[in-house]
Coordinates of C-alpha atoms in Angstrom, one line a residue:
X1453 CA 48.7 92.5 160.3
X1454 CA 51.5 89.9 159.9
X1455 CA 54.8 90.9 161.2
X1456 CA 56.9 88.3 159.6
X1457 CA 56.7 86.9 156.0
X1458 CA 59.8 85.5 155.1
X1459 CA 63.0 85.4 157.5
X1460 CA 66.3 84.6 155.6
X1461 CA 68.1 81.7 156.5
X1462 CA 71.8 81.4 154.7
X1463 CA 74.6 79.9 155.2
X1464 CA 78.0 81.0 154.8
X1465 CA 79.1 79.3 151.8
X1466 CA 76.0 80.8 150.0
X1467 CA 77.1 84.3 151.7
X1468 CA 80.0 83.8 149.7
X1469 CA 78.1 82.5 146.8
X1470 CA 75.8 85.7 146.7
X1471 CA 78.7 88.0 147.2
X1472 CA 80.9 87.0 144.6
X1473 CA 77.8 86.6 141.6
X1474 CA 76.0 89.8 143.1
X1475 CA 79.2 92.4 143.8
X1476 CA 82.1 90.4 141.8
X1477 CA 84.0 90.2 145.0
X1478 CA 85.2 87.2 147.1
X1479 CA 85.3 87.5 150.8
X1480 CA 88.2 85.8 152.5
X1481 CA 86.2 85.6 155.9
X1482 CA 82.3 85.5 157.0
X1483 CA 81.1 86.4 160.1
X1484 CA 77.6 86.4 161.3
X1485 CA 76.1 90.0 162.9
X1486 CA 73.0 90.1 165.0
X1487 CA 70.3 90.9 163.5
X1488 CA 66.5 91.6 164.8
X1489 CA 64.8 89.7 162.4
X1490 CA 67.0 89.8 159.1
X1491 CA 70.7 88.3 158.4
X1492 CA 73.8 90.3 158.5
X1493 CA 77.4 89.1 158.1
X1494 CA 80.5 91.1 158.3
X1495 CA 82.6 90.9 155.5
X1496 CA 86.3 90.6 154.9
X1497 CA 87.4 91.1 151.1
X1498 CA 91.3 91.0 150.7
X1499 CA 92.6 94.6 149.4
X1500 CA 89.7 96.4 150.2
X1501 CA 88.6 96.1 153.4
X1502 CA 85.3 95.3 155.4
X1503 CA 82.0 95.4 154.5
X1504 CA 78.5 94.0 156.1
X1505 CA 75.5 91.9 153.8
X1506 CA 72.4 92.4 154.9
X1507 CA 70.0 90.1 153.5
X1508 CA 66.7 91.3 154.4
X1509 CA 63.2 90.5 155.6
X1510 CA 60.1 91.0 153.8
X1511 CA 58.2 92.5 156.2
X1512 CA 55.2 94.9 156.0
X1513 CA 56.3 98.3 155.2
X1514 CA 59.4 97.1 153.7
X1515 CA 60.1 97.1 150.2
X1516 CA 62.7 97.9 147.4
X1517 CA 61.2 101.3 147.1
X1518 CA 61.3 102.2 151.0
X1519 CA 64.9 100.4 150.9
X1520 CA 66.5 102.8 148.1
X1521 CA 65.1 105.3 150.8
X1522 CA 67.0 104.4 153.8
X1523 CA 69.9 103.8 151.4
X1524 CA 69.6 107.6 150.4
X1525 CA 69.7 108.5 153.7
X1526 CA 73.0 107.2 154.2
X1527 CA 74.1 108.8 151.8
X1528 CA 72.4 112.1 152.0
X1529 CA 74.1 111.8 156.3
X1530 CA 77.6 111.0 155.1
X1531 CA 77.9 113.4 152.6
X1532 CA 77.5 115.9 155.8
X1533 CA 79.9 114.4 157.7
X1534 CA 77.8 112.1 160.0
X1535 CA 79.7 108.5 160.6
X1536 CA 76.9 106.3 158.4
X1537 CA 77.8 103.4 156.5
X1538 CA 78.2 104.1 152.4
X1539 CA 75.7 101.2 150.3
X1540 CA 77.9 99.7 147.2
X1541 CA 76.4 98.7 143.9
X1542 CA 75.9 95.4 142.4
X1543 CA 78.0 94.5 139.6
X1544 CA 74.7 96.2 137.3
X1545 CA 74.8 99.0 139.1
X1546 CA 72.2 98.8 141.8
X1547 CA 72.0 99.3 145.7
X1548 CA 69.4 97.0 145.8
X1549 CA 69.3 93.3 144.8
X1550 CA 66.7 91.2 145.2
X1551 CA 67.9 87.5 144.8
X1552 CA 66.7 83.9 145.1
X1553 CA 68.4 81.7 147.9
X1554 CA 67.8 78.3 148.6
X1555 CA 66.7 77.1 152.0
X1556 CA 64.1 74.8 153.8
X1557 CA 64.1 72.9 150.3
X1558 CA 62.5 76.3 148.7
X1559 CA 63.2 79.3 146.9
X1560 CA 63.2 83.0 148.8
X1561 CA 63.3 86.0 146.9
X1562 CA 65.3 88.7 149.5
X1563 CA 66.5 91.9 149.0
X1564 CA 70.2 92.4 149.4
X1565 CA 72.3 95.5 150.0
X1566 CA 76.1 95.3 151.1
X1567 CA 77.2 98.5 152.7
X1568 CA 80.7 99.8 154.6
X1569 CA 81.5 98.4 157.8
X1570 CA 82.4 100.9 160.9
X1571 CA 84.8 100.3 163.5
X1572 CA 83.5 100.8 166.9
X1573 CA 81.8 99.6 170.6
X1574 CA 78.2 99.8 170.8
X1575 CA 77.0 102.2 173.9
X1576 CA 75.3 99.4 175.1
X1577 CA 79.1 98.0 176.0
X1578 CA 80.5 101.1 177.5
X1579 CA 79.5 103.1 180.7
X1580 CA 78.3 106.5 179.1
X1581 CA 78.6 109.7 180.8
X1582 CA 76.4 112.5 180.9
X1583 CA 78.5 114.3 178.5
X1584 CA 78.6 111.3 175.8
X1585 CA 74.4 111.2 175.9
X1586 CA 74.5 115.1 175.0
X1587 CA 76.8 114.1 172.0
X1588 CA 74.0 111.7 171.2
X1589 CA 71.1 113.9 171.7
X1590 CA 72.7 115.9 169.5
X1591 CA 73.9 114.1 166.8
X1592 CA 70.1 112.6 167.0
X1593 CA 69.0 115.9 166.1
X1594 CA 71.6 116.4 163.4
X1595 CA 70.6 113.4 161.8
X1596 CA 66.6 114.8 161.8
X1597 CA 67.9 118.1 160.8
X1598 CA 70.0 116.5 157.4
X1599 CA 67.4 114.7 156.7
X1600 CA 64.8 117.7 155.9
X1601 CA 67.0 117.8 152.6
X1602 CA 65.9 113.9 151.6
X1603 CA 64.4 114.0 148.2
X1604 CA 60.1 114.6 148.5
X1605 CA 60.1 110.6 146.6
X1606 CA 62.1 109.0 149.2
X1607 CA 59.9 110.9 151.9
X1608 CA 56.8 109.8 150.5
X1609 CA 58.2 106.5 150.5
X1610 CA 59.3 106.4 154.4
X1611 CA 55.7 107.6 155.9
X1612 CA 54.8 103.6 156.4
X1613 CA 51.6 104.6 157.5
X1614 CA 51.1 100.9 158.9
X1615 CA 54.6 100.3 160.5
X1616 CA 54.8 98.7 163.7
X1617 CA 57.7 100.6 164.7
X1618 CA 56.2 103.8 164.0
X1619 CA 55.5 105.7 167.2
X1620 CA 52.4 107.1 165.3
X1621 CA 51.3 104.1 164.8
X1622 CA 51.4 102.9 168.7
X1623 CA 47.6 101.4 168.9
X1624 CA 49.1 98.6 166.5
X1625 CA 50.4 96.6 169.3
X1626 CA 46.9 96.2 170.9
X1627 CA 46.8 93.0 168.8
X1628 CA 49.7 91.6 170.6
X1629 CA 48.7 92.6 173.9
X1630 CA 48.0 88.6 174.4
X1631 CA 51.0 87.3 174.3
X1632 CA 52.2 89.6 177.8
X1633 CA 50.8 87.0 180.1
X1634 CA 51.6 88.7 183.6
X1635 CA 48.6 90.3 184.2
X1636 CA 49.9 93.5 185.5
X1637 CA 52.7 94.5 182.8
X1638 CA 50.0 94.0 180.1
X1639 CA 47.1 96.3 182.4
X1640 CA 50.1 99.1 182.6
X1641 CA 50.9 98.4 178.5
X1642 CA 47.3 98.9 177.6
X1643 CA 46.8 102.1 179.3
X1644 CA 49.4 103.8 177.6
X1645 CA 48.4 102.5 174.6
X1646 CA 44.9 104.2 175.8
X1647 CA 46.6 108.0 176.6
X1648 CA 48.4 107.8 173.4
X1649 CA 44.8 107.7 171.5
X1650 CA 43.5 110.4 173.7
X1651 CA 46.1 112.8 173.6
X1652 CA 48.7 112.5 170.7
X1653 CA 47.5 113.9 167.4
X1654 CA 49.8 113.2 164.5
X1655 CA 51.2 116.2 163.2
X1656 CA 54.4 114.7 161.4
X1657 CA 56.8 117.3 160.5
X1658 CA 59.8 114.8 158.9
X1659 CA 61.8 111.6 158.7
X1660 CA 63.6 109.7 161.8
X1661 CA 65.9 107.3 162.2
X1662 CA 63.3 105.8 164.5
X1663 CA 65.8 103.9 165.9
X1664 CA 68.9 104.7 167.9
X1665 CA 69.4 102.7 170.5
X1666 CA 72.4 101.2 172.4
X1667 CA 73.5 98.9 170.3
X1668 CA 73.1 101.3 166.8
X1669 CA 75.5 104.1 167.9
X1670 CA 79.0 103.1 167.6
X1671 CA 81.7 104.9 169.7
X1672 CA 85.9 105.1 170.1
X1673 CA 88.1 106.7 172.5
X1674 CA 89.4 109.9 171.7
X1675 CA 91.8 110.1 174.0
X1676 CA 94.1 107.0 175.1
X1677 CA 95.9 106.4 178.1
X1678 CA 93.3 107.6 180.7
X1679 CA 91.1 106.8 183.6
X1680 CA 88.2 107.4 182.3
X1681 CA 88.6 107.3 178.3
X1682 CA 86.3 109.9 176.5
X1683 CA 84.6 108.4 173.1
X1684 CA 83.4 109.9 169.9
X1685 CA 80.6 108.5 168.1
X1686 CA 82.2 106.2 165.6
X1687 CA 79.0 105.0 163.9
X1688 CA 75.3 105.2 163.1
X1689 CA 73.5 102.1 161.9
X1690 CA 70.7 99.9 161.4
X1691 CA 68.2 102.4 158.9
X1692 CA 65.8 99.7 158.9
X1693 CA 63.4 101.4 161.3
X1694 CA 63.0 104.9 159.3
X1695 CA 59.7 106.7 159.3
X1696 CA 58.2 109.9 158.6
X1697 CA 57.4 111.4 162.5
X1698 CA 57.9 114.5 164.9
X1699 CA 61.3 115.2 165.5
X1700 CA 59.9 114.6 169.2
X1701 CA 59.4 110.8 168.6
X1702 CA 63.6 110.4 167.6
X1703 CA 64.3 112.1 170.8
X1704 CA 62.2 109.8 172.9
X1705 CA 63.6 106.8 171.6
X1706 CA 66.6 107.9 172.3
X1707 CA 66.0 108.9 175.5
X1708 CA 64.1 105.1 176.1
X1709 CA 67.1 102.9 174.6
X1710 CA 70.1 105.2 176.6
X1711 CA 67.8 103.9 180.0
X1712 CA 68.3 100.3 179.4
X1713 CA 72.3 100.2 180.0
X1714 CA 72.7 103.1 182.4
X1715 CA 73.0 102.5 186.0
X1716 CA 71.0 105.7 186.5
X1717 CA 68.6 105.2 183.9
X1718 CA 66.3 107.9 185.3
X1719 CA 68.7 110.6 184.5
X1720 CA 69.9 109.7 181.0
X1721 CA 67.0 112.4 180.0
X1722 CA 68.3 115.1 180.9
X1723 CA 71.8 115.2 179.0
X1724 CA 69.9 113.6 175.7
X1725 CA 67.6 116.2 175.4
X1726 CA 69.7 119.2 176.3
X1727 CA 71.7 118.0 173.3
X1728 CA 69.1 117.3 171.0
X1729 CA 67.7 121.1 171.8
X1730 CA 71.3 122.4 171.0
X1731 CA 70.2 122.0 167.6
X1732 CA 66.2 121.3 167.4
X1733 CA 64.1 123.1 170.7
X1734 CA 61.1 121.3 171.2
X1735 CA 57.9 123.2 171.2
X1736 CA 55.4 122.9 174.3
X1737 CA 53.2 120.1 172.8
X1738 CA 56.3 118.0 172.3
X1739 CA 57.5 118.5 176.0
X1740 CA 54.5 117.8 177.0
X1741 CA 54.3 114.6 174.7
X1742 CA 57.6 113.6 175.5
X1743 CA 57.0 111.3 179.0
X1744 CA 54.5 109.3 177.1
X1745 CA 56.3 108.6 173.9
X1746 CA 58.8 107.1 176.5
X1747 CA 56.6 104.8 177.7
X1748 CA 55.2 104.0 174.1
X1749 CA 58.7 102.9 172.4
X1750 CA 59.6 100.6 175.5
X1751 CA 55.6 99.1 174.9
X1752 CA 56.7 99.1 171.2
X1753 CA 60.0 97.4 171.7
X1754 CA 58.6 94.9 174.8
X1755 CA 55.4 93.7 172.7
X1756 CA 57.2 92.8 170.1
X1757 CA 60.0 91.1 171.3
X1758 CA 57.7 88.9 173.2
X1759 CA 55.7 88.3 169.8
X1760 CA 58.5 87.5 167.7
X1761 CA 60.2 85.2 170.0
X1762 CA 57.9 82.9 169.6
X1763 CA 58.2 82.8 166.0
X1764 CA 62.0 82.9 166.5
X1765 CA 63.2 81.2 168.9
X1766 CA 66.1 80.8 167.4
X1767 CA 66.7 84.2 168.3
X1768 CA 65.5 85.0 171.8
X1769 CA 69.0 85.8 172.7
X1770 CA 69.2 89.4 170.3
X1771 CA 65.2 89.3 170.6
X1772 CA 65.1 89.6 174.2
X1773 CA 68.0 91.6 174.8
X1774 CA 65.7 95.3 176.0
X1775 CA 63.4 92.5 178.0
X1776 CA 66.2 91.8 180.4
X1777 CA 65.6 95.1 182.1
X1778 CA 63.1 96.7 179.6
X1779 CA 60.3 95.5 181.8
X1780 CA 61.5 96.4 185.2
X1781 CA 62.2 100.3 183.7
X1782 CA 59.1 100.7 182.1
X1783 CA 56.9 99.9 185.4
X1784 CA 59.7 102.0 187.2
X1785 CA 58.9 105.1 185.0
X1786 CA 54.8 104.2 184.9
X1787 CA 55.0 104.7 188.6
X1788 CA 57.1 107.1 189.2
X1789 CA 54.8 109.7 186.8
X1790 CA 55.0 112.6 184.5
X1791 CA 55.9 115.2 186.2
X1792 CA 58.6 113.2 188.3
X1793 CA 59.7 112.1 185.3
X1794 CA 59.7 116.2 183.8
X1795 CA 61.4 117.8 186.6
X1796 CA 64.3 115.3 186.0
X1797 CA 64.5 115.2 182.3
X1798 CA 63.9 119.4 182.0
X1799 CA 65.9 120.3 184.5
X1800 CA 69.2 122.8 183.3
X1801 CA 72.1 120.5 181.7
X1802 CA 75.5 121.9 181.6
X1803 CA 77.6 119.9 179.3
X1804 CA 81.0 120.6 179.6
X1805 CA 81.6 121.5 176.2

């Protein structure tokens, strides 16, 4: 399976170029965003505000149909109050373009959406506390709860039965497993890879995010003028990672991306998933399942930043940014076990609330 087909490659006078024949608008300033493996810009448009391009991969799994149902997700979260960014249409009246640019002395066909632009810090800048991680445990869950109302089409649309990124599809990465070369870190990747086959069925009751990590949850202060400022989530972005999963796979991803930043990384479970229970309790299977999905989205994440870097070099800055401790926190957690790991993460919260 090819992860890459086609990475984008503009520039910002053909930004502008694609904005103003695509939306009838002409920005007044360009700004590249990071992006995984796609190209995002933040857009300024005089009189009506900010906005983001994304102009987007072909990659497996990804297509205008899966697209329109991210899009509707959006949608389907704002309308209920959660802070997701709102898609725009073309000037013919779609969400979804898919356009020709010119680069490498070729013609790319990419898909194009422009959405809102949200104000806000990602958690991976900030020092959360254990009362900020509830919040995002659960809003996590409201998100999965909302999203039970997506249209059956769109649903059908988001299983991605071959998705990389899909914690049901964890034995993908096996064919990456070469490109770890310390000897140890791919011995301890491979074995999970091994107790995920033996003991996780899937069973998949609806659509995640599948992808909520420190850098897609955008947050403000609520309160100025103190010590220790307390935030609000401001924003929830990056859809590009939706799947069709247990609601027990949103929750450990969370619970996997919140580690990287904190200084107590071991303890961010506990908040998380007393806030994601608020609203979703987790049946015994999923407890039980919970230690290993862990482990499986820091494989998932690790594997594949090592794999794309070498394709994108360009890149390793954004690609490698989990590495940087990703590594160190997933032999950490390996060693330390499940049930170490349990009587942490399931032990009474008390959010002050």
């Amino acid at each position: 399976m090819s992860s890459v087909v086609n990475c984008p490659y503009s520039s910002d006078a053909q930004v502008v170029e694609l904005v103003k024949r695509v939306y009838g608008l002409v920005p007044s300033t360009v700004k590249p965003l990071p992006s995984y493996l796609d190209q995002n810009f933040h857009l300024e448009v005089a009189g009506l505000g900010d906005f983001v391009l994304k102009i987007i991969n072909y990659l497996e799994g990804r297509n205008p149909e899966v697209l329109e149902g991210m899009l509707s997700a959006m949608m389907k979260l704002n309308e209920k109050g959660l802070p997701t960014p709102v898609p725009q249409t073309s000037l013919d009246g779609k969400r979804v373009s898919v356009e020709s640019i010119e680069y490498s002395s070729n013609s790319h066909q990419h898909m194009v959406v422009m959405l809102t632009y949200l104000q806000g810090t990602p958690i991976a800048k900030i020092k959360s506390s254990p009362q900020l991680l509830y919040e995002i445990g659960r809003m996590a869950a409201r998100v999965d709860s909302v999203l039970t109302e997506l249209d059956s089409s769109y649903v059908k649309a988001l299983s991605r039965n071959d998705f990389i990124w899909n914690l049901t599809n964890v034995p993908l990465l096996e064919q990456y497993l070469w490109h770890i070369k310390d000897n140890t870190l791919r011995e301890v990747v491979a074995a999970v890879i091994q107790q995920f086959k033996e003991r996780i069925e899937p069973n998949l009751p609806g659509v995640n995010h599948g992808d909520l990590n420190d850098h897609n949850i955008l947050v403000m202060p609520e309160e100025d003028g103190l010590d220790k400022p307390v935030y609000k989530i401001s924003g929830i972005l990056d859809f590009g990672d939706m799947s069709y999963g247990f609601y027990v796979f949103e929750v450990a991803i969370v619970i996997m991306y919140m580690m990287i930043e904190s200084p107590e990384p071991l303890n961010v479970g506990s908040p998380v998933l007393a806030g994601y229970e608020s609203m979703i309790p987790l049946n015994a299977a999923e407890r039980d399942a919970l230690y290993l999905l862990v482990l499986c989205r820091f494989c998932q994440s690790l594997v594949m930043a090592s794999y794309n870097v070498v394709l994108h070099p360009e890149n390793e800055e954004y690609l490698m940014i989990t590495a940087r401790s990703g590594w160190r926190l997933l032999l950490q957690l390996w060693k330390m076990g499940k049930e170490a790991a349990e009587e942490l993460w399931f032990r009474p919260h008390k959010a002050d609330i």
